[in-house]
Coordinates of C-alpha atoms in Angstrom, one line a residue:
X210 CA 123.3 54.5 33.6
X211 CA 121.1 54.9 30.4
X212 CA 117.7 52.9 30.7
X213 CA 118.3 51.7 27.1
X214 CA 121.5 50.0 28.0
X215 CA 119.9 48.3 30.9
X216 CA 116.9 47.3 28.7
X217 CA 119.6 45.8 26.0
X218 CA 121.1 43.9 29.0
X219 CA 117.9 42.5 30.2
X220 CA 117.1 41.6 26.6
X221 CA 120.5 39.7 26.2
X222 CA 120.1 37.7 29.3
X223 CA 116.4 36.9 28.4
X224 CA 117.4 35.8 25.0
X225 CA 120.0 33.2 26.5
X226 CA 117.5 31.8 28.9
X227 CA 114.6 31.4 26.6
X228 CA 117.0 29.8 23.9
X229 CA 118.8 27.8 26.4
X230 CA 122.1 28.9 25.1
X231 CA 124.9 30.3 27.0
X232 CA 125.6 33.9 27.2
X233 CA 129.0 34.8 25.9
X234 CA 129.4 37.8 28.3
X235 CA 132.6 39.5 26.7
X236 CA 131.6 39.7 23.2
X237 CA 128.2 40.9 24.2
X238 CA 129.6 43.5 26.7
X239 CA 131.9 44.9 24.1
X240 CA 129.1 45.2 21.7
X241 CA 126.6 46.8 24.0
X242 CA 129.4 49.3 25.4
X243 CA 130.1 50.2 21.8
X244 CA 126.3 50.8 21.1
X245 CA 126.0 52.9 24.2
X246 CA 129.3 54.7 24.2
X247 CA 127.7 58.0 24.8
X248 CA 126.7 56.9 28.4
X249 CA 130.4 56.3 29.3
X250 CA 129.6 52.6 30.0
X251 CA 132.8 50.5 29.6
X252 CA 132.9 46.8 28.5
X253 CA 133.9 45.8 32.1
X254 CA 131.1 47.5 33.7
X255 CA 128.5 46.2 31.0
X256 CA 130.1 42.7 31.7
X257 CA 129.4 43.1 35.4
X258 CA 126.0 44.1 34.8
X259 CA 125.2 41.2 32.4
X260 CA 126.6 38.8 35.0
X261 CA 124.5 40.2 37.8
X262 CA 121.3 40.2 35.6
X263 CA 122.2 36.7 34.5
X264 CA 122.5 35.4 38.1
X265 CA 119.6 37.1 39.4
X266 CA 117.3 35.6 36.3
X267 CA 118.8 32.3 36.7
X268 CA 118.5 31.6 40.2
X269 CA 114.8 31.7 40.6
X270 CA 114.7 29.1 37.7
X271 CA 117.1 26.9 39.3
X272 CA 115.2 26.9 42.5
X273 CA 111.9 25.9 40.8
X274 CA 113.8 22.9 39.8
X275 CA 114.7 21.8 43.4

């Protein structure tokens, strides 16, 4: 997996958290997969990475509120 794709995934998740918005996974996954098509990343794989990154980023924030 290309590091630029992973950086874009981190940025998308961070932006959603910082703005308090919702990360719409499917459109973001399609956009990032198209942007990084040379790596062979499918929208489904990018969506899985977005979901995992979102969970790993959100869990510590939720734990702080307990």
